């Protein structure tokens, strides 16, 4: 038996539902009052929502109707319920073709902590199959969906799905959204650092606040959490880059964000690990950051690094490093000190015996010293030959292959094109121009006023207590 529906009235749609019950088909006919005047579509119950989600093809119209439906006090309860005869609406809706309906129902069910344990298959189906175009109309519901996932006890098991959602959500992969920041936060608090790498591998090259609302704090936290991931994985170049982005973000007048101050402390430690000294920051970064570090225990550590009384400084200022949640990074700095001592020897000597090296860098254990030297040669930190107990340093000769040069030039060209596009976007930004003119007229040095107060910015730190590197 075949059924077809071809009769539509101007203001009413005749909708049929077919439910399978035991050995027979029961066909229920119902007239649903859905006004197809796009400005006045009205939804009153869950059946209306499912009907609209499966029949309305205009995403903007459907999004507006769902948004209005959500204003009702019982909307979340209705969305989380079942259809007549206990039919699950998520079994009818398709996450790809009915993305908005699926999102609204699934989000409602996630209102209760623990709900995601039973909904894991549906969450994965939605995150892997949703369409980005309709989601652009309901960013507020997307944010609710992600925030409710954050409260679920099985969040670690859901991060793979959330990573796929983050990459599908914006209409272009390099568009920054608040969801990117929340996802990285989830990876940090659950210590699932590897899951974040596919998202972090895509540089954020643009924003579109008309579709994906974000604020100043979202940008800072995204790069701060990204730095956490790279620090935990000991990817020091990327960690340094992300921390520098936090520090270099424009500030309000002469008052830096609390996040920026914390990032500067971590940046100092990462630079000691990577460079053996503090590096000069770009000229557009306020000098207050450099001054504050130099006058702190971090500055004392940097001044003595790598051959000074590091252990004494670490023990004396242990309380400061612990309160800043940087004791894990401090251990890495101390562990890298012998490597930097050894690297400085290459500037003075051509050949050294292992015993001489041990005395120079303060390492008495011969086996540990040999393992250190062999590892530094293997990873390319020093160019040398170890024969028996003699280490001979070799002058480094740069080796540039034609394909490497071409790759570097192509990447530089892509970056220039991206910067040119961003420059055009900023030039058209009314908000940026107004703030720039205001700062020019007032003589201020800042280019952006941060969103939210200082208390709001400090709340995030409590969520990260207990992290090994924090």
XYZ file of C-alpha atoms in Angstrom:
470
model
C 0.000 0.000 0.000
C 1.396 3.390 -0.953
C 0.364 6.705 0.564
C 0.967 10.112 -0.966
C 0.132 13.600 0.254
C -0.445 16.215 -2.412
C -3.228 18.461 -1.075
C -2.154 21.639 0.680
C -4.319 24.562 1.709
C -2.996 28.136 1.716
C -2.922 28.268 5.518
C -3.150 24.632 6.602
C -1.053 21.578 5.874
C -2.509 18.080 6.034
C 0.145 16.003 7.743
C 0.198 12.262 8.172
C 2.100 10.156 10.629
C 2.540 6.426 10.168
C 3.416 4.404 13.262
C 4.442 0.795 13.211
C 2.593 -1.140 15.925
C 2.986 -4.893 16.108
C 1.887 -6.420 12.766
C -0.092 -3.594 11.224
C 0.182 -0.021 9.986
C -1.883 2.560 11.770
C -2.251 5.760 9.773
C -3.143 8.871 11.737
C -4.350 11.959 9.922
C -4.269 15.307 11.567
C -4.679 18.889 10.457
C -1.812 20.955 11.776
C -2.377 24.657 11.812
C 0.880 25.969 10.406
C 0.519 29.327 8.738
C 2.819 29.324 5.743
C 3.022 33.097 5.768
C 6.735 33.049 6.635
C 6.497 35.947 9.041
C 3.742 34.339 11.131
C 4.569 30.628 11.369
C 3.392 29.409 14.768
C 4.371 26.212 16.579
C 2.376 25.058 19.603
C 3.619 21.568 20.486
C 6.237 18.925 19.721
C 4.268 17.527 16.782
C 4.245 20.956 15.184
C 8.026 21.202 15.692
C 8.676 17.824 14.053
C 6.291 18.629 11.194
C 7.925 21.991 10.539
C 11.419 20.526 10.813
C 10.629 17.917 8.159
C 8.617 20.077 5.752
C 9.851 23.689 5.911
C 12.823 24.164 3.601
C 13.586 27.805 4.427
C 16.114 27.638 7.289
C 15.614 31.283 8.268
C 11.854 30.818 8.616
C 12.204 27.593 10.575
C 14.842 29.096 12.858
C 12.610 32.057 13.647
C 9.665 29.769 14.410
C 11.756 27.597 16.710
C 13.170 30.659 18.430
C 9.661 31.952 19.113
C 8.541 28.530 20.314
C 11.409 28.487 22.797
C 10.041 31.615 24.491
C 7.255 29.524 26.022
C 7.799 28.486 29.639
C 7.210 24.808 28.869
C 9.135 24.765 25.577
C 12.163 22.837 26.854
C 9.903 20.291 28.545
C 7.879 19.796 25.365
C 10.986 19.442 23.204
C 12.394 16.822 25.572
C 9.194 14.750 25.527
C 7.968 12.075 23.105
C 5.402 12.138 20.317
C 2.049 10.298 20.711
C 2.400 6.530 21.162
C 5.801 7.208 22.755
C 7.474 7.810 19.385
C 10.973 9.309 19.698
C 11.210 12.472 17.541
C 14.943 11.873 17.078
C 14.061 8.605 15.351
C 12.023 10.584 12.800
C 14.346 13.546 12.345
C 17.525 13.291 10.294
C 20.572 15.211 11.620
C 21.625 16.189 8.088
C 18.331 17.120 6.425
C 16.522 18.200 9.614
C 19.470 19.799 11.416
C 17.534 22.518 13.246
C 14.788 20.266 14.557
C 17.335 17.671 15.668
C 19.411 20.343 17.428
C 16.482 21.812 19.368
C 15.185 18.444 20.561
C 18.622 17.059 21.423
C 19.609 20.219 23.316
C 16.424 20.080 25.371
C 17.157 16.515 26.422
C 20.655 17.508 27.524
C 19.290 19.955 30.084
C 19.632 17.303 32.787
C 23.184 16.312 33.810
C 23.763 12.673 32.962
C 21.379 12.651 30.003
C 24.248 12.376 27.522
C 25.064 8.861 28.723
C 21.941 7.500 27.025
C 22.086 10.044 24.197
C 25.680 9.368 23.114
C 24.666 7.726 19.773
C 22.379 10.646 18.916
C 25.058 13.170 19.916
C 27.602 11.497 17.650
C 25.066 11.280 14.805
C 24.312 14.987 15.071
C 27.925 16.161 15.435
C 29.059 14.075 12.474
C 26.088 14.734 10.202
C 24.751 18.247 10.898
C 24.632 20.874 8.141
C 26.407 24.181 8.723
C 24.053 26.390 6.682
C 20.955 26.151 8.919
C 23.096 26.316 12.075
C 24.165 29.829 11.090
C 20.667 31.023 12.015
C 20.653 29.610 15.554
C 24.051 30.346 17.108
C 22.421 30.901 20.497
C 20.969 27.375 20.469
C 24.298 25.954 19.355
C 25.991 27.657 22.305
C 23.382 26.169 24.651
C 23.964 22.716 23.150
C 27.724 22.908 23.670
C 27.464 24.352 27.183
C 25.087 21.576 28.224
C 27.520 19.005 26.875
C 30.176 20.559 29.120
C 28.108 19.615 32.198
C 27.770 15.957 31.251
C 29.659 13.338 33.297
C 30.710 11.464 30.151
C 32.221 14.555 28.546
C 35.579 12.841 27.863
C 33.807 10.234 25.726
C 32.003 12.972 23.788
C 35.039 15.069 22.862
C 35.687 13.222 19.594
C 32.141 14.067 18.514
C 32.488 17.664 19.689
C 35.742 18.023 17.730
C 33.932 17.008 14.554
C 31.096 19.405 15.346
C 33.504 22.328 15.829
C 34.904 21.671 12.369
C 31.454 21.385 10.743
C 29.722 24.250 12.528
C 31.057 27.426 10.835
C 30.423 27.945 7.133
C 34.224 28.139 6.671
C 36.682 26.141 8.735
C 38.857 29.161 9.549
C 35.981 31.221 10.990
C 36.353 31.638 14.762
C 33.344 30.942 16.997
C 32.707 30.723 20.725
C 32.353 26.951 20.288
C 36.072 26.740 19.452
C 36.942 28.229 22.832
C 34.497 26.029 24.776
C 35.825 22.927 23.027
C 39.436 23.699 23.964
C 38.327 24.373 27.523
C 36.731 20.916 27.575
C 39.946 19.322 26.295
C 41.963 21.042 29.027
C 39.700 20.213 31.983
C 39.435 16.576 30.858
C 43.128 16.384 29.873
C 42.200 15.023 26.457
C 44.859 17.075 24.705
C 45.329 15.001 21.553
C 41.657 15.447 20.636
C 42.211 19.204 20.289
C 44.941 18.958 17.652
C 42.726 18.656 14.516
C 40.917 21.840 15.552
C 44.109 23.687 16.473
C 45.709 22.699 13.161
C 43.338 25.062 11.327
C 44.462 28.693 11.835
C 41.609 30.995 12.765
C 41.692 33.527 9.941
C 38.384 35.393 10.160
C 35.363 36.223 12.286
C 31.739 36.926 11.454
C 30.008 38.417 14.492
C 26.744 38.847 12.600
C 26.441 35.033 12.451
C 28.683 33.773 15.251
C 28.679 36.266 18.160
C 31.953 36.366 20.080
C 33.617 38.766 22.484
C 37.109 39.816 23.462
C 37.367 37.205 26.207
C 36.541 34.335 23.818
C 39.608 35.156 21.729
C 41.928 35.362 24.744
C 40.673 32.107 26.227
C 40.862 30.240 22.919
C 44.558 30.977 22.543
C 45.199 30.496 26.268
C 43.572 27.055 26.287
C 45.346 26.245 23.022
C 48.631 27.052 24.725
C 47.660 24.677 27.558
C 47.206 21.878 25.047
C 50.572 22.506 23.412
C 52.339 22.803 26.783
C 50.873 19.499 27.949
C 52.093 17.868 24.720
C 55.466 19.643 25.019
C 55.046 21.370 21.681
C 56.947 24.432 22.730
C 56.979 26.447 19.456
C 53.180 26.320 19.173
C 52.754 27.024 22.890
C 54.959 30.104 22.575
C 53.010 31.309 19.545
C 49.620 30.986 21.263
C 50.773 32.611 24.498
C 52.264 35.499 22.539
C 48.896 35.980 20.818
C 47.268 36.352 24.245
C 49.870 38.813 25.484
C 49.816 40.792 22.236
C 46.030 41.236 22.204
C 45.009 44.916 22.485
C 44.224 46.046 26.024
C 41.928 48.637 27.524
C 43.977 51.791 28.198
C 46.834 50.728 30.503
C 45.130 47.843 32.344
C 45.949 44.378 30.977
C 43.590 41.457 31.349
C 44.218 38.994 34.170
C 44.474 36.274 31.543
C 47.171 38.227 29.724
C 49.207 38.580 32.898
C 49.003 34.838 33.547
C 49.885 34.127 29.916
C 52.968 36.354 30.223
C 54.242 34.251 33.139
C 53.796 31.038 31.200
C 55.317 32.631 28.111
C 58.472 33.483 30.090
C 58.859 29.861 31.193
C 58.175 28.483 27.711
C 60.771 30.834 26.240
C 63.367 29.606 28.731
C 62.605 26.052 27.657
C 62.741 26.851 23.962
C 65.399 29.569 23.735
C 67.308 29.423 27.018
C 66.503 33.086 27.644
C 63.652 35.586 27.467
C 62.935 36.831 23.969
C 61.977 40.384 23.078
C 58.277 40.831 22.505
C 56.897 42.629 19.427
C 57.013 46.414 19.669
C 53.232 46.720 19.827
C 53.110 44.726 23.094
C 52.958 47.099 26.095
C 56.228 47.366 27.980
C 54.400 46.729 31.253
C 54.490 43.006 30.514
C 58.275 42.913 30.235
C 58.720 45.121 33.294
C 56.350 43.050 35.431
C 58.209 39.849 34.553
C 61.675 41.286 35.175
C 60.594 42.450 38.651
C 59.123 39.059 39.583
C 60.530 35.630 40.538
C 60.175 34.742 36.859
C 62.671 37.486 36.055
C 65.064 36.242 38.737
C 64.868 32.754 37.261
C 65.466 34.033 33.728
C 68.451 36.132 34.823
C 70.120 33.114 36.423
C 69.235 30.677 33.645
C 70.712 28.250 32.733
C 73.889 28.148 34.851
C 72.899 30.083 37.988
C 71.480 28.991 41.329
C 68.220 27.796 39.805
C 67.321 25.280 42.521
C 67.732 27.921 45.225
C 65.443 30.340 43.370
C 62.875 27.611 42.719
C 62.801 26.593 46.388
C 62.647 30.165 47.636
C 59.822 31.159 45.266
C 58.018 27.798 45.218
C 54.892 29.374 46.738
C 54.634 31.902 43.897
C 55.034 29.297 41.153
C 52.539 27.011 42.887
C 49.937 29.755 43.334
C 50.317 30.615 39.659
C 49.819 26.922 38.763
C 53.168 26.974 36.994
C 55.119 24.468 39.079
C 54.885 21.828 36.346
C 56.329 24.253 33.821
C 59.033 25.209 36.318
C 60.107 21.555 36.497
C 60.397 21.503 32.706
C 62.526 24.655 32.828
C 64.861 23.063 35.372
C 65.028 19.819 33.382
C 66.067 21.771 30.261
C 68.824 23.726 32.047
C 71.562 21.075 31.479
C 70.682 20.993 27.785
C 71.175 24.746 27.523
C 74.416 24.576 29.475
C 75.684 21.997 27.019
C 74.586 24.057 24.038
C 76.574 27.050 25.301
C 79.725 24.891 25.295
C 79.515 24.596 21.506
C 80.350 28.297 21.262
C 83.625 27.841 23.155
C 84.966 24.349 22.574
C 85.555 22.048 19.611
C 86.157 18.860 21.596
C 85.353 17.856 25.151
C 85.540 14.619 27.097
C 82.414 13.374 28.807
C 83.984 13.946 32.223
C 84.727 17.575 31.301
C 81.161 18.055 30.085
C 79.845 16.568 33.330
C 81.847 19.088 35.363
C 80.786 22.019 33.168
C 77.076 21.328 33.375
C 77.022 19.844 36.878
C 75.969 16.306 35.979
C 77.889 13.573 37.762
C 75.999 10.479 36.602
C 77.841 9.266 33.484
C 74.956 7.166 32.161
C 72.486 10.020 32.482
C 74.955 12.398 30.829
C 75.582 10.053 27.887
C 71.832 9.580 27.402
C 71.397 13.364 27.425
C 74.128 13.943 24.844
C 72.866 11.190 22.562
C 69.328 12.564 22.744
C 70.455 16.118 21.950
C 72.335 14.836 18.913
C 69.338 12.781 17.811
C 66.839 15.667 17.982
C 69.290 18.140 16.433
C 69.854 20.390 19.439
C 73.600 20.056 18.904
C 75.593 19.016 15.851
C 78.305 16.741 17.132
C 79.891 13.295 17.005
C 80.250 11.169 20.135
C 83.097 8.654 19.875
C 83.950 6.640 22.973
C 84.073 9.342 25.682
C 84.855 12.291 23.415
C 82.316 14.726 22.004
C 83.380 16.669 18.897
C 81.251 19.639 17.870
C 80.664 20.276 14.170
C 79.873 23.609 12.564
C 76.241 23.637 11.504
C 75.673 23.944 7.781
C 72.203 25.014 6.699
C 70.619 22.496 4.377
C 67.882 24.030 2.247
C 66.233 21.866 -0.367
C 64.496 23.588 -3.299
C 61.158 22.056 -2.316
C 61.531 23.423 1.228
C 62.134 26.923 -0.117
C 59.132 26.691 -2.423
C 56.959 25.456 0.429
C 58.066 28.331 2.664
C 57.405 30.908 -0.070
C 53.956 29.454 -0.778
C 53.074 29.577 2.918
C 54.318 33.185 3.142
C 52.125 34.110 0.181
C 49.078 32.496 1.815
C 49.734 34.372 5.019
C 50.041 37.660 3.129
C 46.734 37.035 1.394
C 45.085 36.204 4.716
C 46.481 39.360 6.324
C 45.283 41.467 3.401
C 41.779 40.046 3.795
C 41.803 40.689 7.545
C 43.017 44.229 6.921
C 40.045 44.834 4.619
C 37.634 43.394 7.190
C 39.056 45.545 9.976
C 38.928 48.608 7.735
C 35.213 48.025 7.227
C 34.551 47.407 10.920
C 32.511 50.260 12.345
C 33.287 49.127 15.899
C 37.046 49.128 15.292
C 37.053 52.528 13.606
C 34.988 54.132 16.361
C 37.291 52.746 19.057
C 40.427 53.727 17.157
C 39.185 57.300 16.717
C 38.192 57.488 20.369
C 41.633 56.298 21.482
C 43.334 58.749 19.128
C 41.316 61.688 20.402
C 41.815 60.756 24.053
C 45.494 59.989 23.645
C 45.063 56.484 25.047
C 47.354 53.645 24.080
C 44.767 50.856 23.929
C 42.805 49.862 20.853
C 40.077 47.723 22.416
C 38.052 47.661 25.589
C 37.701 44.150 26.972
C 34.218 42.709 27.426
C 33.212 41.894 30.965
C 34.747 42.871 34.288
C 37.833 41.567 36.016
C 35.798 39.232 38.207
C 34.366 37.547 35.120
C 37.847 37.046 33.709
C 39.107 35.407 36.893
C 36.335 32.817 37.080
C 37.920 30.583 34.451
C 41.057 30.029 36.535
C 39.156 28.099 39.211
C 38.059 25.540 36.612
C 41.665 24.679 35.774
C 43.039 24.079 39.262
C 44.785 20.768 39.590
C 46.147 20.664 36.046
C 49.699 19.372 36.016
C 51.112 22.329 34.090
C 48.846 25.009 35.476
